[in-house]
Structures are given as C-alpha cells and as structure tokens.
Amino acid sequence: LLIRLTSQLASITLKIFVKEHWSDGDDSFIAPKISDEDKAKIKVLVPKGLADKENRIRTAVVDIKLYIL
C-alpha cells in the first residue's frame, strides 16, 4: 500500500513539475526551466508508467506525455 501511494504521489508531483518548468513560453511556467538533458531523461522514463497497474499513475503519465509533445 505504501509503495502504491508513493508511486501515485510521485507521478502527480512529476506532472505538476513538468507543467511548471517545461516551457518558459507557457502561462504556468515557473523558473527554472528543465534542462534539455533532464527533458531527454523524462521523455525516456515517463512512457514506462503506462504499464503500471494503478489507473491514477497511468492517467498522470498520459497527462505528462500530452504536455511534453
């Protein structure tokens, strides 16, 4: 249970972080901007969350993917 809750919190936190720091052209942007290196890592790791058993995590992953496209 604790691992599942931690994973849910991490996915929601990452979603908020990406929305606030991905692009300095967005209204929701808050400095600092995510580095290109970190963006590349996020783009590789986030899709792995689509295989998670927890629906809330998959939903957050889809939100992140849509935002970073």
Short mmCIF file of C-alpha atoms in Angstrom, two decimals, residues 3-69:
data_model
loop_
_atom_site.label_atom_id
_atom_site.label_comp_id
_atom_site.label_asym_id
_atom_site.label_seq_id
_atom_site.Cartn_x
_atom_site.Cartn_y
_atom_site.Cartn_z
CA ILE A 3 4.64 1.79 -2.34
CA ARG A 4 1.47 2.34 -4.39
CA LEU A 5 0.70 5.60 -2.59
CA THR A 6 4.29 6.77 -3.00
CA SER A 7 4.16 6.00 -6.72
CA GLN A 8 0.90 7.91 -7.10
CA LEU A 9 2.32 10.91 -5.27
CA ALA A 10 5.49 10.81 -7.39
CA SER A 11 3.53 10.71 -10.64
CA ILE A 12 1.35 13.64 -9.60
CA THR A 13 4.37 15.60 -8.39
CA LEU A 14 6.19 14.97 -11.69
CA LYS A 15 3.12 16.08 -13.64
CA ILE A 16 2.99 19.37 -11.74
CA PHE A 17 6.76 19.84 -12.04
CA VAL A 18 6.69 19.29 -15.81
CA LYS A 19 3.78 21.69 -16.30
CA GLU A 20 5.51 24.42 -14.29
CA HIS A 21 9.07 24.05 -15.55
CA TRP A 22 8.98 22.51 -19.07
CA SER A 23 8.49 25.55 -21.28
CA ASP A 24 9.17 29.17 -20.46
CA GLY A 25 6.58 30.16 -23.06
CA ASP A 26 3.67 28.79 -21.02
CA ASP A 27 1.48 30.87 -18.73
CA SER A 28 2.02 28.33 -15.94
CA PHE A 29 5.84 28.50 -16.21
CA ILE A 30 7.86 28.95 -13.03
CA ALA A 31 11.66 29.26 -13.23
CA PRO A 32 13.94 27.38 -13.51
CA LYS A 33 13.37 25.67 -16.82
CA ILE A 34 14.07 21.92 -17.01
CA SER A 35 17.41 21.30 -18.72
CA ASP A 36 17.50 19.60 -22.12
CA GLU A 37 19.36 16.68 -20.53
CA ASP A 38 16.63 16.19 -17.92
CA LYS A 39 13.92 16.58 -20.56
CA ALA A 40 15.50 13.75 -22.54
CA LYS A 41 15.53 11.53 -19.44
CA ILE A 42 11.90 12.32 -18.67
CA LYS A 43 10.88 11.53 -22.25
CA VAL A 44 12.52 8.11 -21.95
CA LEU A 45 11.27 7.21 -18.47
CA VAL A 46 7.69 8.52 -18.46
CA PRO A 47 6.24 6.04 -21.01
CA LYS A 48 7.22 3.17 -18.72
CA GLY A 49 4.48 4.38 -16.37
CA LEU A 50 1.85 3.40 -18.92
CA ALA A 51 2.38 -0.22 -17.90
CA ASP A 52 1.61 0.50 -14.23
CA LYS A 53 -1.32 -1.36 -12.69
CA GLU A 54 -2.59 1.79 -10.97
CA ASN A 55 -5.01 3.82 -13.08
CA ARG A 56 -4.06 7.13 -11.39
CA ILE A 57 -0.44 6.66 -12.36
CA ARG A 58 -1.31 5.85 -15.96
CA THR A 59 -3.56 8.91 -16.10
CA ALA A 60 -0.77 11.16 -14.80
CA VAL A 61 1.64 9.64 -17.32
CA VAL A 62 -0.76 10.37 -20.18
CA ASP A 63 -1.12 13.97 -18.96
CA ILE A 64 2.66 14.34 -18.87
CA LYS A 65 3.10 12.80 -22.33
CA LEU A 66 0.49 15.13 -23.82
CA TYR A 67 2.20 18.12 -22.25
CA ILE A 68 5.74 17.33 -23.41
CA LEU A 69 4.85 16.52 -27.02
#
